Short mmCIF file of C-alpha atoms and ligand atoms in Angstrom, two decimals:
data_model
loop_
_atom_site.label_atom_id
_atom_site.label_comp_id
_atom_site.label_asym_id
_atom_site.label_seq_id
_atom_site.Cartn_x
_atom_site.Cartn_y
_atom_site.Cartn_z
CA MET A 1 19.70 -6.16 2.03
CA THR A 2 16.04 -6.48 1.04
CA ALA A 3 13.20 -4.50 2.53
CA THR A 4 11.45 -5.95 5.56
CA ARG A 5 7.72 -6.36 5.10
CA VAL A 6 5.63 -4.95 7.91
CA PRO A 7 2.39 -6.99 8.12
CA THR A 8 0.31 -3.90 8.92
CA TRP A 9 1.42 -2.11 5.75
CA THR A 10 0.14 -3.25 2.35
CA ARG A 11 -0.18 -0.02 0.39
CA ARG A 12 1.13 0.94 -3.01
CA HIS A 13 0.91 4.73 -2.54
CA LEU A 14 1.06 7.22 0.33
CA LEU A 15 -1.58 9.82 -0.54
CA ASP A 16 -2.68 10.92 2.94
CA VAL A 17 -2.83 9.65 6.49
CA ASP A 18 -6.63 9.86 6.70
CA ASP A 19 -7.16 6.17 5.96
CA LEU A 20 -4.15 4.81 7.86
CA SER A 21 -4.97 2.74 10.92
CA ARG A 22 -3.32 3.40 14.24
CA ALA A 23 -1.21 0.28 13.71
CA GLU A 24 -0.02 1.56 10.31
CA LEU A 25 0.82 4.99 11.74
CA GLU A 26 2.74 3.41 14.58
CA ALA A 27 4.57 1.10 12.16
CA VAL A 28 5.89 4.14 10.27
CA LEU A 29 6.92 5.97 13.44
CA ASP A 30 8.64 2.89 14.89
CA LEU A 31 10.53 2.26 11.66
CA GLY A 32 11.50 5.95 11.57
CA VAL A 33 13.02 5.63 15.06
CA GLU A 34 14.94 2.52 13.99
CA LEU A 35 16.25 4.10 10.78
CA ARG A 36 17.24 7.29 12.60
CA ALA A 37 19.42 5.22 14.96
CA ARG A 38 20.89 3.22 12.08
CA ARG A 39 21.64 6.43 10.18
CA ALA A 40 23.44 7.86 13.21
CA ALA A 41 25.46 4.65 13.48
CA ARG A 42 26.14 4.68 9.70
CA GLU A 43 24.46 1.29 9.43
CA LEU A 44 21.63 2.00 7.04
CA PRO A 45 20.31 -0.85 4.89
CA ASP A 46 20.42 -0.41 1.10
CA THR A 47 16.72 -1.14 0.86
CA LEU A 48 16.22 1.00 -2.24
CA ARG A 49 19.20 -0.24 -4.23
CA GLY A 50 18.15 -0.68 -7.84
CA THR A 51 15.09 1.55 -7.40
CA ALA A 52 14.74 4.83 -9.29
CA VAL A 53 12.98 7.57 -7.32
CA GLY A 54 11.71 10.71 -9.07
CA LEU A 55 11.18 14.08 -7.39
CA ALA A 56 8.39 16.08 -9.04
CA PHE A 57 7.98 19.34 -7.16
CA TYR A 58 5.56 21.66 -8.93
CA GLU A 59 5.70 24.03 -5.93
CA PRO A 60 8.69 25.31 -3.95
CA SER A 61 9.99 23.24 -1.05
CA THR A 62 13.10 23.02 1.09
CA ARG A 63 12.41 20.58 3.93
CA THR A 64 10.31 18.01 2.11
CA ARG A 65 12.33 17.94 -1.11
CA VAL A 66 15.75 17.81 0.54
CA SER A 67 14.75 15.21 3.11
CA PHE A 68 13.06 12.94 0.54
CA GLU A 69 16.16 13.18 -1.66
CA LEU A 70 18.55 12.37 1.21
CA ALA A 71 16.31 9.58 2.47
CA ALA A 72 16.14 7.92 -0.95
CA ARG A 73 19.85 8.31 -1.73
CA GLU A 74 21.01 7.09 1.69
CA LEU A 75 18.86 3.96 1.27
CA GLY A 76 20.61 3.26 -2.04
CA ALA A 77 18.12 4.62 -4.60
CA THR A 78 18.95 6.38 -7.85
CA VAL A 79 17.27 9.79 -7.61
CA THR A 80 16.21 12.01 -10.46
CA ASP A 81 14.79 15.50 -10.02
CA LEU A 82 12.25 16.54 -12.65
CA SER A 83 13.22 20.22 -12.14
CA VAL A 84 9.76 21.26 -13.24
CA ALA A 85 10.68 24.75 -14.50
CA GLY A 86 13.28 23.30 -16.87
CA SER A 87 11.16 20.35 -18.02
CA SER A 88 8.61 19.93 -20.81
CA VAL A 89 5.99 21.09 -18.31
CA ALA A 90 7.11 24.54 -19.49
CA LYS A 91 5.98 23.50 -23.00
CA GLY A 92 2.55 22.58 -21.71
CA GLU A 93 2.96 18.85 -21.01
CA SER A 94 0.22 17.66 -18.67
CA LEU A 95 0.81 16.27 -15.19
CA VAL A 96 -0.28 12.77 -16.19
CA ASP A 97 1.83 12.73 -19.37
CA THR A 98 4.85 13.97 -17.43
CA LEU A 99 4.51 11.34 -14.73
CA ARG A 100 3.89 8.58 -17.29
CA THR A 101 7.08 9.67 -19.00
CA LEU A 102 8.98 9.34 -15.72
CA GLU A 103 7.41 5.91 -15.22
CA ARG A 104 8.44 4.75 -18.70
CA THR A 105 12.03 5.78 -18.06
CA GLY A 106 12.06 3.33 -15.12
CA VAL A 107 11.13 5.55 -12.18
CA ARG A 108 9.25 3.37 -9.67
CA MET A 109 8.48 5.89 -6.93
CA ILE A 110 7.42 9.48 -7.58
CA VAL A 111 7.46 12.10 -4.83
CA LEU A 112 4.89 14.67 -5.95
CA ARG A 113 4.16 18.15 -4.66
CA HIS A 114 1.48 20.09 -6.51
CA ALA A 115 -0.61 23.22 -5.96
CA ALA A 116 -3.77 21.40 -6.99
CA SER A 117 -5.55 19.50 -4.22
CA GLY A 118 -6.07 15.94 -5.41
CA ALA A 119 -3.23 15.89 -7.96
CA PRO A 120 -1.55 12.85 -6.31
CA TYR A 121 -4.84 10.91 -6.49
CA LEU A 122 -5.11 11.61 -10.22
CA ALA A 123 -1.49 10.54 -10.63
CA ALA A 124 -2.01 7.33 -8.64
CA ARG A 125 -4.99 6.40 -10.82
CA SER A 126 -3.10 7.14 -14.03
CA LEU A 127 0.11 5.18 -13.49
CA GLU A 128 0.53 1.47 -14.07
CA ARG A 129 3.42 0.56 -11.81
CA ALA A 130 4.94 3.54 -10.04
CA ALA A 131 4.10 4.45 -6.46
CA ILE A 132 3.05 8.02 -5.64
CA LEU A 133 4.20 9.69 -2.43
CA ASN A 134 2.25 12.86 -1.74
CA ALA A 135 4.67 15.62 -0.72
CA GLY A 136 1.84 18.14 -0.28
CA ASP A 137 -1.17 18.84 -2.52
CA GLY A 138 -2.86 22.23 -2.45
CA SER A 139 -4.70 22.74 0.82
CA HIS A 140 -5.55 19.05 1.07
CA ALA A 141 -2.85 16.83 2.60
CA HIS A 142 0.80 16.57 3.61
CA PRO A 143 1.12 13.04 4.98
CA THR A 144 4.85 12.86 5.68
CA GLN A 145 4.68 16.17 7.58
CA ALA A 146 1.93 14.69 9.75
CA LEU A 147 4.03 11.57 10.37
CA LEU A 148 7.14 13.51 11.38
CA ASP A 149 5.03 15.81 13.57
CA ALA A 150 3.46 12.78 15.25
CA LEU A 151 6.86 11.22 15.87
CA THR A 152 8.27 14.47 17.27
CA LEU A 153 5.33 14.88 19.63
CA ARG A 154 5.25 11.21 20.64
CA GLU A 155 8.86 11.41 21.73
CA ALA A 156 8.54 14.79 23.47
CA LEU A 157 5.41 13.80 25.41
CA GLY A 158 6.13 10.09 25.87
CA SER A 159 2.77 9.26 24.27
CA LEU A 160 0.03 11.01 22.33
CA GLU A 161 -2.68 9.15 24.23
CA GLY A 162 -4.73 11.77 26.10
CA ALA A 163 -2.49 14.66 25.03
CA ARG A 164 -4.08 18.05 24.37
CA ILE A 165 -2.58 19.72 21.31
CA VAL A 166 -3.49 23.27 20.31
CA VAL A 167 -3.17 24.11 16.61
CA VAL A 168 -3.37 27.83 15.89
CA GLY A 169 -3.84 29.60 12.59
CA ASP A 170 -5.22 29.08 9.11
CA ALA A 171 -6.38 25.47 9.34
CA ALA A 172 -8.91 25.96 6.54
CA HIS A 173 -6.17 26.42 3.92
CA SER A 174 -3.51 24.23 5.54
CA ARG A 175 -2.64 20.79 4.18
CA VAL A 176 -0.45 20.30 7.24
CA ALA A 177 -3.32 20.97 9.64
CA ARG A 178 -5.67 18.58 7.84
CA SER A 179 -3.19 15.68 7.86
CA ASP A 180 -2.00 16.45 11.41
CA LEU A 181 -5.55 16.38 12.72
CA HIS A 182 -6.13 12.93 11.24
CA ALA A 183 -2.87 11.51 12.59
CA LEU A 184 -2.91 13.09 16.05
CA VAL A 185 -6.52 12.16 16.78
CA ARG A 186 -6.00 8.58 15.56
CA LEU A 187 -2.99 8.29 17.86
CA GLY A 188 -5.10 9.27 20.87
CA ALA A 189 -4.66 13.05 21.18
CA SER A 190 -7.37 15.67 21.36
CA VAL A 191 -6.83 18.73 19.20
CA VAL A 192 -8.01 22.27 19.94
CA LEU A 193 -8.06 24.60 16.96
CA SER A 194 -7.72 28.32 17.53
CA GLY A 195 -7.74 31.19 15.08
CA PRO A 196 -10.03 33.52 13.19
CA PRO A 197 -13.47 31.87 12.86
CA ALA A 198 -13.26 31.61 9.06
CA TRP A 199 -10.04 29.61 9.43
CA VAL A 200 -11.11 27.18 12.15
CA ASP A 201 -14.90 26.84 12.08
CA PRO A 202 -14.92 24.33 9.18
CA PHE A 203 -13.44 21.78 11.62
CA ALA A 204 -15.99 22.26 14.42
CA GLU A 205 -17.65 18.90 13.72
CA TRP A 206 -14.46 16.83 13.32
CA PRO A 207 -14.21 13.91 15.76
CA GLY A 208 -11.59 14.58 18.41
CA VAL A 209 -11.31 18.27 17.44
CA SER A 210 -12.74 21.29 19.22
CA VAL A 211 -12.66 24.92 18.19
CA VAL A 212 -11.82 27.69 20.67
CA THR A 213 -11.43 31.01 18.89
CA ASP A 214 -9.74 32.85 21.76
CA LEU A 215 -6.13 31.63 21.92
CA ASP A 216 -5.53 32.47 25.57
CA THR A 217 -8.53 30.30 26.51
CA ALA A 218 -7.48 27.51 24.13
CA LEU A 219 -3.99 27.33 25.64
CA ALA A 220 -5.18 26.34 29.13
CA GLY A 221 -4.06 22.75 29.74
CA ALA A 222 -2.21 22.40 26.41
CA ASP A 223 0.69 19.94 26.25
CA ALA A 224 1.91 21.35 22.94
CA VAL A 225 1.06 24.21 20.62
CA MET A 226 1.54 24.14 16.87
CA ALA A 227 1.50 27.41 14.94
CA LEU A 228 0.52 27.19 11.26
CA ARG A 229 2.11 29.35 8.61
CA VAL A 230 0.06 32.41 7.72
CA GLN A 231 -0.22 32.50 3.96
CA ARG A 232 -0.20 36.23 3.41
CA GLU A 233 -2.25 35.99 0.22
CA ARG A 234 -4.97 34.15 2.16
CA ALA A 235 -4.92 36.69 4.99
CA ALA A 236 -5.28 39.50 2.49
CA GLY A 237 -8.12 37.64 0.77
CA GLY A 238 -10.18 37.08 3.91
CA GLY A 239 -10.20 35.54 7.34
CA VAL A 240 -8.56 38.41 9.21
CA PRO A 241 -8.83 42.14 8.62
CA SER A 242 -5.05 42.55 8.82
CA ILE A 243 -1.82 40.81 9.76
CA THR A 244 -1.49 43.27 12.66
CA GLU A 245 -4.77 42.04 14.11
CA TYR A 246 -3.72 38.42 13.61
CA VAL A 247 -0.45 38.95 15.46
CA ALA A 248 -2.21 40.69 18.34
CA ARG A 249 -4.81 37.93 18.81
CA TRP A 250 -3.15 34.73 17.60
CA GLY A 251 0.59 35.38 17.37
CA LEU A 252 2.53 33.14 19.77
CA THR A 253 4.95 34.76 22.20
CA ALA A 254 6.90 33.35 25.14
CA GLU A 255 4.47 35.03 27.49
CA ARG A 256 1.47 33.51 25.73
CA LEU A 257 3.05 30.05 25.71
CA ASP A 258 3.29 30.35 29.51
CA ARG A 259 -0.51 30.00 29.59
CA ALA A 260 -0.17 26.38 28.44
CA CYS A 261 0.90 23.52 30.77
CA PRO A 262 4.33 23.98 32.36
CA GLY A 263 6.86 22.55 29.91
CA ALA A 264 4.42 22.68 26.97
CA TRP A 265 6.12 22.34 23.60
CA LEU A 266 6.08 24.66 20.62
CA MET A 267 5.89 23.37 17.03
CA HIS A 268 5.75 24.87 13.54
CA PRO A 269 5.93 22.94 10.25
CA GLY A 270 7.95 25.69 8.59
CA PRO A 271 8.72 27.86 6.85
CA ALA A 272 7.83 30.25 9.69
CA ASN A 273 7.09 33.95 9.38
CA GLU A 274 8.90 35.17 12.48
CA GLY A 275 7.04 38.05 14.08
CA ILE A 276 3.71 36.79 12.72
CA GLU A 277 2.88 33.23 13.79
CA ILE A 278 5.66 33.12 16.39
CA SER A 279 7.77 35.87 17.91
CA ALA A 280 11.50 35.93 17.05
CA GLU A 281 12.39 35.05 20.67
CA LEU A 282 10.34 31.84 20.49
CA SER A 283 12.31 30.40 17.58
CA THR A 284 15.25 29.85 19.96
CA ASP A 285 13.19 29.09 23.07
CA PRO A 286 14.13 25.78 24.76
CA ARG A 287 10.46 24.74 24.46
CA SER A 288 10.72 24.77 20.67
CA LEU A 289 10.58 21.44 18.80
CA ILE A 290 10.90 23.11 15.40
CA GLY A 291 14.46 21.88 14.85
CA ARG A 292 13.51 18.37 15.91
CA GLN A 293 10.62 18.36 13.44
CA VAL A 294 13.07 19.02 10.62
CA GLU A 295 15.52 16.40 11.94
CA ASN A 296 12.79 13.76 11.92
CA GLY A 297 12.00 14.49 8.27
CA VAL A 298 14.71 12.25 6.82
CA PRO A 299 14.05 9.13 8.97
CA ILE A 300 10.28 9.38 8.53
CA ARG A 301 10.69 9.63 4.76
CA MET A 302 13.13 6.73 4.88
CA ALA A 303 10.48 4.72 6.72
CA VAL A 304 7.79 5.51 4.17
CA LEU A 305 10.05 4.75 1.20
CA SER A 306 11.10 1.45 2.82
CA LEU A 307 7.53 0.35 3.51
CA LEU A 308 6.38 1.16 -0.02
CA THR A 309 9.41 -0.55 -1.54
CA ALA A 310 8.66 -3.73 0.36
CA GLU A 311 5.23 -3.81 -1.32
CA MET A 312 6.35 -2.73 -4.79
CA ASP A 313 6.64 -6.13 -6.42
CA ARG A 314 3.05 -6.91 -5.51
CA TRP A 315 1.73 -4.25 -7.92
N1 CP B 1 6.90 21.95 5.96
C1 CP B 1 7.15 21.93 4.63
O1 CP B 1 6.46 21.27 3.83
O2 CP B 1 8.22 22.68 4.26
P1 CP B 1 8.76 22.82 2.77
O3 CP B 1 7.74 23.60 1.98
O4 CP B 1 10.07 23.57 2.92
O5 CP B 1 8.94 21.45 2.19
#
């Protein structure tokens, strides 16, 4: 079966969600829903048959790497994992040379995670034919996380239009937060950021985003609350005097979540530091969507791979 072209989608790469229109975002989410159902029914198309997909993870990952690999394989692709530590990267080969080598071996789609913000943009400019899918770059962007978060919230709330979403934590250093803000606002939500001023103030002027430092105040009227991972090295380097103070003022507990709307949902992109961003009891709370976020990872990545494949011959 060949890939179905979606008229709203004409891109070669997926680098971020910041320049995706609402129609493009919705096209990905809708296709994700369809592919999730077809996967459950064991009726997936072999859209990627004959396509070689390369995984190039220069930083650790569980959710993104595993779900991209499953998504590609289940759609019929041949998947190769660069295994960065065991590759010629260890001998000093540059990012561009490494990715060009993958391209010359026949890899047509490269899933790239890198610690350097902007690395996928450099890669996209340097390759002749291969598509780049950004699996997280530095503190800049994590587009497929934003897409799966948007799908999870859209289904839990019925619609994102008019929803009030609180995002709490280190937004300044979070690629998830940056991409989520773009996607959620474009899909009609308003986002309230809460956390230590150094971590949230940079977003005070963003359209559709407001900053409320005090979490208990921010939670009033919230339909969902997303906790961001505290990167301990960042906390130690500034932003909060100590983890203890962070937990006391911005750690989410069941009692704190009660301050949001009745039935408000809890999210976390993972991996979570239990006892810091969220209490241990909350990880099993019925209000938690954390498991559903992970479950939506494979169908959303299937959707993105399918849409890019449909455009591949045009480049
Ligand atoms: N949320 C996320 O990107 O998780 P991984 O680092 O496990 O891929």
